[in-house]
Amino acid sequence: MVRRLDAVYEGLKVGYRLFNYYGNEKGCSAGLKRDIDEGIVKREKFHPYNVQLRLVEYAHSLGIAVTVYSSFGPLGFHELNMKKALNMQPLFMHPPITTLVASHACMPSQIVLHWATQRSIAVIPKSDTVRMMRDNMCNVEVHLSEEEMQEIGEHDRGLRFNEPADQTWYKITHLVRSP
């Protein structure tokens, strides 16, 4: 942990302001104890199956901007045949999302993205086509009530789909490299 904090401090001295290591409030606090005063960004996996609202609120309370990726949950991991992702219903087909799509007359991606941006979270959405990019950008035209926001968040399962330790290739690589 000390080595990581030293690396954070060195990064701050040269102007780096994005730290991905801190996964909870304790780690976030430890990373902020040394001369960190402004311009910090926390990047995290965040989607309706992995809400992490407590961490997001804590980061915001410290003035840390939160940027998220993997916003569409298991969607991008189906093609990799990841068991964890294959066992989950795709978010775009999840009943709370489909209900909101119908009532707001928009795309599922817009509901999922706006659910995050309405919480003052910057989102890095995955998109493969110009049309997807346009649809994603139009999420700002959607407004969700607090009740709708909570309804989406109630399906939190704490699932992270791209954890390297869950993957066979990661385990084999690190087993081979172990001293």
PDB file of C-alpha atoms in Angstrom:
ATOM      1  CA  MET A   1       0.000   0.000   0.000  1.00  0.00           C
ATOM      2  CA  VAL A   2       2.841   2.410   0.847  1.00  0.00           C
ATOM      3  CA  ARG A   3       4.415   1.899  -2.589  1.00  0.00           C
ATOM      4  CA  ARG A   4       1.100   2.709  -4.243  1.00  0.00           C
ATOM      5  CA  LEU A   5       0.686   5.879  -2.195  1.00  0.00           C
ATOM      6  CA  ASP A   6       4.217   6.923  -3.128  1.00  0.00           C
ATOM      7  CA  ALA A   7       3.329   6.367  -6.772  1.00  0.00           C
ATOM      8  CA  VAL A   8       0.191   8.491  -6.320  1.00  0.00           C
ATOM      9  CA  TYR A   9       2.225  11.263  -4.720  1.00  0.00           C
ATOM     10  CA  GLU A  10       4.806  11.201  -7.511  1.00  0.00           C
ATOM     11  CA  GLY A  11       2.014  11.312 -10.075  1.00  0.00           C
ATOM     12  CA  LEU A  12       0.486  14.334  -8.366  1.00  0.00           C
ATOM     13  CA  LYS A  13       3.799  16.192  -8.411  1.00  0.00           C
ATOM     14  CA  VAL A  14       3.885  15.955 -12.201  1.00  0.00           C
ATOM     15  CA  GLY A  15       0.207  16.858 -12.594  1.00  0.00           C
ATOM     16  CA  TYR A  16      -1.462  13.470 -12.965  1.00  0.00           C
ATOM     17  CA  ARG A  17      -5.000  13.525 -11.596  1.00  0.00           C
ATOM     18  CA  LEU A  18      -6.576  10.156 -12.489  1.00  0.00           C
ATOM     19  CA  PHE A  19      -6.339   7.340  -9.979  1.00  0.00           C
ATOM     20  CA  ASN A  20      -7.953   3.960 -10.586  1.00  0.00           C
ATOM     21  CA  TYR A  21      -6.556   2.067  -7.617  1.00  0.00           C
ATOM     22  CA  TYR A  22      -8.949   3.143  -4.886  1.00  0.00           C
ATOM     23  CA  GLY A  23     -11.890   0.768  -4.749  1.00  0.00           C
ATOM     24  CA  ASN A  24     -13.559   1.950  -1.557  1.00  0.00           C
ATOM     25  CA  GLU A  25     -13.843   4.843   0.879  1.00  0.00           C
ATOM     26  CA  LYS A  26     -10.846   3.739   2.964  1.00  0.00           C
ATOM     27  CA  GLY A  27      -8.560   3.529  -0.059  1.00  0.00           C
ATOM     28  CA  CYS A  28      -9.824   6.834  -1.362  1.00  0.00           C
ATOM     29  CA  SER A  29      -9.095   8.531   1.974  1.00  0.00           C
ATOM     30  CA  ALA A  30      -5.617   7.034   2.213  1.00  0.00           C
ATOM     31  CA  GLY A  31      -4.810   8.312  -1.246  1.00  0.00           C
ATOM     32  CA  LEU A  32      -5.900  11.825  -0.350  1.00  0.00           C
ATOM     33  CA  LYS A  33      -3.861  12.260   2.824  1.00  0.00           C
ATOM     34  CA  ARG A  34      -0.825  13.731   1.060  1.00  0.00           C
ATOM     35  CA  ASP A  35      -1.032  17.164  -0.568  1.00  0.00           C
ATOM     36  CA  ILE A  36      -3.928  16.355  -2.858  1.00  0.00           C
ATOM     37  CA  ASP A  37      -5.959  19.488  -3.184  1.00  0.00           C
ATOM     38  CA  GLU A  38      -7.698  19.734  -6.545  1.00  0.00           C
ATOM     39  CA  GLY A  39      -8.517  18.227  -9.896  1.00  0.00           C
ATOM     40  CA  ILE A  40      -8.807  14.575  -8.987  1.00  0.00           C
ATOM     41  CA  VAL A  41     -10.744  12.057 -11.054  1.00  0.00           C
ATOM     42  CA  LYS A  42     -11.801   8.610  -9.862  1.00  0.00           C
ATOM     43  CA  ARG A  43     -12.509   6.128 -12.652  1.00  0.00           C
ATOM     44  CA  GLU A  44     -14.725   3.196 -11.753  1.00  0.00           C
ATOM     45  CA  LYS A  45     -16.905   0.427 -13.158  1.00  0.00           C
ATOM     46  CA  PHE A  46     -20.493   1.570 -12.691  1.00  0.00           C
ATOM     47  CA  HIS A  47     -23.731   0.166 -14.069  1.00  0.00           C
ATOM     48  CA  PRO A  48     -27.090  -0.926 -12.627  1.00  0.00           C
ATOM     49  CA  TYR A  49     -25.612  -4.313 -11.636  1.00  0.00           C
ATOM     50  CA  ASN A  50     -22.663  -2.585  -9.877  1.00  0.00           C
ATOM     51  CA  VAL A  51     -24.001   0.653  -8.409  1.00  0.00           C
ATOM     52  CA  GLN A  52     -21.326   1.594  -5.822  1.00  0.00           C
ATOM     53  CA  LEU A  53     -23.394   4.606  -4.825  1.00  0.00           C
ATOM     54  CA  ARG A  54     -21.667   4.920  -1.451  1.00  0.00           C
ATOM     55  CA  LEU A  55     -18.251   5.216  -3.111  1.00  0.00           C
ATOM     56  CA  VAL A  56     -19.564   7.705  -5.690  1.00  0.00           C
ATOM     57  CA  GLU A  57     -21.168   9.902  -3.010  1.00  0.00           C
ATOM     58  CA  TYR A  58     -18.019   9.739  -0.897  1.00  0.00           C
ATOM     59  CA  ALA A  59     -15.805  10.726  -3.835  1.00  0.00           C
ATOM     60  CA  HIS A  60     -18.130  13.634  -4.638  1.00  0.00           C
ATOM     61  CA  SER A  61     -18.050  14.757  -0.982  1.00  0.00           C
ATOM     62  CA  LEU A  62     -14.251  15.041  -1.307  1.00  0.00           C
ATOM     63  CA  GLY A  63     -14.510  17.001  -4.540  1.00  0.00           C
ATOM     64  CA  ILE A  64     -13.415  14.063  -6.674  1.00  0.00           C
ATOM     65  CA  ALA A  65     -14.988  13.848 -10.120  1.00  0.00           C
ATOM     66  CA  VAL A  66     -16.146  10.336 -10.939  1.00  0.00           C
ATOM     67  CA  THR A  67     -15.757   8.914 -14.441  1.00  0.00           C
ATOM     68  CA  VAL A  68     -17.221   5.512 -15.202  1.00  0.00           C
ATOM     69  CA  TYR A  69     -16.843   2.841 -17.831  1.00  0.00           C
ATOM     70  CA  SER A  70     -18.501  -0.535 -18.441  1.00  0.00           C
ATOM     71  CA  SER A  71     -21.774   1.391 -18.246  1.00  0.00           C
ATOM     72  CA  PHE A  72     -23.739  -1.270 -20.090  1.00  0.00           C
ATOM     73  CA  GLY A  73     -22.855  -4.042 -17.643  1.00  0.00           C
ATOM     74  CA  PRO A  74     -22.577  -7.517 -19.174  1.00  0.00           C
ATOM     75  CA  LEU A  75     -23.333  -6.393 -22.735  1.00  0.00           C
ATOM     76  CA  GLY A  76     -19.724  -6.007 -23.889  1.00  0.00           C
ATOM     77  CA  PHE A  77     -18.628  -9.203 -22.165  1.00  0.00           C
ATOM     78  CA  HIS A  78     -21.104 -11.611 -23.806  1.00  0.00           C
ATOM     79  CA  GLU A  79     -18.923 -11.801 -26.908  1.00  0.00           C
ATOM     80  CA  LEU A  80     -16.032 -12.961 -24.712  1.00  0.00           C
ATOM     81  CA  ASN A  81     -18.170 -15.855 -23.411  1.00  0.00           C
ATOM     82  CA  MET A  82     -17.605 -14.750 -19.838  1.00  0.00           C
ATOM     83  CA  LYS A  83     -19.690 -17.017 -17.624  1.00  0.00           C
ATOM     84  CA  LYS A  84     -20.564 -14.230 -15.194  1.00  0.00           C
ATOM     85  CA  ALA A  85     -21.845 -12.035 -18.030  1.00  0.00           C
ATOM     86  CA  LEU A  86     -23.667 -14.847 -19.812  1.00  0.00           C
ATOM     87  CA  ASN A  87     -25.543 -15.646 -16.592  1.00  0.00           C
ATOM     88  CA  MET A  88     -26.899 -12.098 -16.316  1.00  0.00           C
ATOM     89  CA  GLN A  89     -29.759 -10.617 -18.267  1.00  0.00           C
ATOM     90  CA  PRO A  90     -28.424  -7.881 -20.576  1.00  0.00           C
ATOM     91  CA  LEU A  91     -29.267  -4.466 -19.120  1.00  0.00           C
ATOM     92  CA  PHE A  92     -30.978  -3.382 -22.310  1.00  0.00           C
ATOM     93  CA  MET A  93     -33.488  -6.231 -21.804  1.00  0.00           C
ATOM     94  CA  HIS A  94     -33.855  -5.771 -18.034  1.00  0.00           C
ATOM     95  CA  PRO A  95     -37.497  -4.979 -17.088  1.00  0.00           C
ATOM     96  CA  PRO A  96     -36.878  -1.627 -15.342  1.00  0.00           C
ATOM     97  CA  ILE A  97     -34.886  -0.429 -18.359  1.00  0.00           C
ATOM     98  CA  THR A  98     -37.385  -1.687 -20.949  1.00  0.00           C
ATOM     99  CA  THR A  99     -40.278  -0.096 -19.044  1.00  0.00           C
ATOM    100  CA  LEU A 100     -38.477   3.257 -18.939  1.00  0.00           C
ATOM    101  CA  VAL A 101     -37.547   3.008 -22.626  1.00  0.00           C
ATOM    102  CA  ALA A 102     -41.240   2.676 -23.467  1.00  0.00           C
ATOM    103  CA  SER A 103     -42.364   5.503 -21.177  1.00  0.00           C
ATOM    104  CA  HIS A 104     -39.609   7.925 -22.285  1.00  0.00           C
ATOM    105  CA  ALA A 105     -39.618   6.899 -25.969  1.00  0.00           C
ATOM    106  CA  CYS A 106     -35.838   6.543 -26.133  1.00  0.00           C
ATOM    107  CA  MET A 107     -33.077   3.957 -26.526  1.00  0.00           C
ATOM    108  CA  PRO A 108     -32.013   1.604 -23.677  1.00  0.00           C
ATOM    109  CA  SER A 109     -28.482   3.032 -23.826  1.00  0.00           C
ATOM    110  CA  GLN A 110     -29.887   6.512 -23.177  1.00  0.00           C
ATOM    111  CA  ILE A 111     -31.673   5.340 -20.022  1.00  0.00           C
ATOM    112  CA  VAL A 112     -28.586   3.559 -18.664  1.00  0.00           C
ATOM    113  CA  LEU A 113     -26.239   6.448 -19.489  1.00  0.00           C
ATOM    114  CA  HIS A 114     -28.545   9.118 -18.130  1.00  0.00           C
ATOM    115  CA  TRP A 115     -29.023   7.134 -14.940  1.00  0.00           C
ATOM    116  CA  ALA A 116     -25.299   7.774 -14.349  1.00  0.00           C
ATOM    117  CA  THR A 117     -24.994  11.325 -15.721  1.00  0.00           C
ATOM    118  CA  GLN A 118     -27.993  12.467 -13.678  1.00  0.00           C
ATOM    119  CA  ARG A 119     -25.877  11.580 -10.617  1.00  0.00           C
ATOM    120  CA  SER A 120     -23.121  13.961 -11.827  1.00  0.00           C
ATOM    121  CA  ILE A 121     -21.015  11.091 -13.101  1.00  0.00           C
ATOM    122  CA  ALA A 122     -19.051  11.391 -16.338  1.00  0.00           C
ATOM    123  CA  VAL A 123     -19.534   8.337 -18.543  1.00  0.00           C
ATOM    124  CA  ILE A 124     -17.240   6.734 -21.111  1.00  0.00           C
ATOM    125  CA  PRO A 125     -19.725   4.620 -23.088  1.00  0.00           C
ATOM    126  CA  LYS A 126     -18.675   1.883 -25.454  1.00  0.00           C
ATOM    127  CA  SER A 127     -19.882   2.407 -29.004  1.00  0.00           C
ATOM    128  CA  ASP A 128     -19.018   0.679 -32.249  1.00  0.00           C
ATOM    129  CA  THR A 129     -20.817   2.890 -34.763  1.00  0.00           C
ATOM    130  CA  VAL A 130     -21.489   6.562 -35.401  1.00  0.00           C
ATOM    131  CA  ARG A 131     -25.202   5.889 -34.847  1.00  0.00           C
ATOM    132  CA  MET A 132     -24.475   4.422 -31.395  1.00  0.00           C
ATOM    133  CA  MET A 133     -22.370   7.464 -30.559  1.00  0.00           C
ATOM    134  CA  ARG A 134     -25.229   9.773 -31.557  1.00  0.00           C
ATOM    135  CA  ASP A 135     -27.736   7.756 -29.537  1.00  0.00           C
ATOM    136  CA  ASN A 136     -25.412   7.800 -26.528  1.00  0.00           C
ATOM    137  CA  MET A 137     -24.962  11.570 -26.743  1.00  0.00           C
ATOM    138  CA  CYS A 138     -28.740  12.065 -26.768  1.00  0.00           C
ATOM    139  CA  ASN A 139     -28.992  10.696 -23.227  1.00  0.00           C
ATOM    140  CA  VAL A 140     -29.060  14.316 -22.048  1.00  0.00           C
ATOM    141  CA  GLU A 141     -32.546  14.634 -23.529  1.00  0.00           C
ATOM    142  CA  VAL A 142     -33.878  12.084 -21.024  1.00  0.00           C
ATOM    143  CA  HIS A 143     -34.829  13.021 -17.471  1.00  0.00           C
ATOM    144  CA  LEU A 144     -35.508  10.352 -14.874  1.00  0.00           C
ATOM    145  CA  SER A 145     -37.503  10.974 -11.715  1.00  0.00           C
ATOM    146  CA  GLU A 146     -35.845  10.130  -8.401  1.00  0.00           C
ATOM    147  CA  GLU A 147     -38.215   7.166  -8.158  1.00  0.00           C
ATOM    148  CA  GLU A 148     -37.053   5.903 -11.573  1.00  0.00           C
ATOM    149  CA  MET A 149     -33.414   6.400 -10.574  1.00  0.00           C
ATOM    150  CA  GLN A 150     -33.944   4.340  -7.422  1.00  0.00           C
ATOM    151  CA  GLU A 151     -35.830   1.648  -9.315  1.00  0.00           C
ATOM    152  CA  ILE A 152     -32.858   1.124 -11.632  1.00  0.00           C
ATOM    153  CA  GLY A 153     -30.385   1.150  -8.729  1.00  0.00           C
ATOM    154  CA  GLU A 154     -32.353  -1.459  -6.770  1.00  0.00           C
ATOM    155  CA  HIS A 155     -30.980  -4.157  -9.058  1.00  0.00           C
ATOM    156  CA  ASP A 156     -27.415  -3.753  -7.769  1.00  0.00           C
ATOM    157  CA  ARG A 157     -25.643  -7.078  -7.435  1.00  0.00           C
ATOM    158  CA  GLY A 158     -22.099  -5.805  -6.935  1.00  0.00           C
ATOM    159  CA  LEU A 159     -21.051  -7.484 -10.179  1.00  0.00           C
ATOM    160  CA  ARG A 160     -17.822  -6.557 -11.923  1.00  0.00           C
ATOM    161  CA  PHE A 161     -17.575  -8.230 -15.278  1.00  0.00           C
ATOM    162  CA  ASN A 162     -14.020  -7.379 -16.228  1.00  0.00           C
ATOM    163  CA  GLU A 163     -12.099  -8.471 -13.171  1.00  0.00           C
ATOM    164  CA  PRO A 164      -8.826  -9.969 -14.454  1.00  0.00           C
ATOM    165  CA  ALA A 165      -8.627 -12.432 -11.553  1.00  0.00           C
ATOM    166  CA  ASP A 166     -11.849 -14.060 -12.805  1.00  0.00           C
ATOM    167  CA  GLN A 167     -10.253 -14.931 -16.118  1.00  0.00           C
ATOM    168  CA  THR A 168      -8.273 -18.104 -16.785  1.00  0.00           C
ATOM    169  CA  TRP A 169      -5.666 -16.278 -18.900  1.00  0.00           C
ATOM    170  CA  TYR A 170      -4.944 -13.936 -15.991  1.00  0.00           C
ATOM    171  CA  LYS A 171      -4.535 -16.762 -13.501  1.00  0.00           C
ATOM    172  CA  ILE A 172      -2.234 -18.694 -15.832  1.00  0.00           C
ATOM    173  CA  THR A 173      -0.118 -15.632 -16.664  1.00  0.00           C
ATOM    174  CA  HIS A 174       0.341 -14.691 -13.024  1.00  0.00           C
ATOM    175  CA  LEU A 175       0.964 -18.272 -11.975  1.00  0.00           C
ATOM    176  CA  VAL A 176       3.761 -18.535 -14.539  1.00  0.00           C
ATOM    177  CA  ARG A 177       5.267 -15.196 -13.479  1.00  0.00           C
ATOM    178  CA  SER A 178       5.172 -15.946  -9.757  1.00  0.00           C
ATOM    179  CA  PRO A 179       8.626 -16.355  -8.136  1.00  0.00           C
TER     180      PRO A 179
END
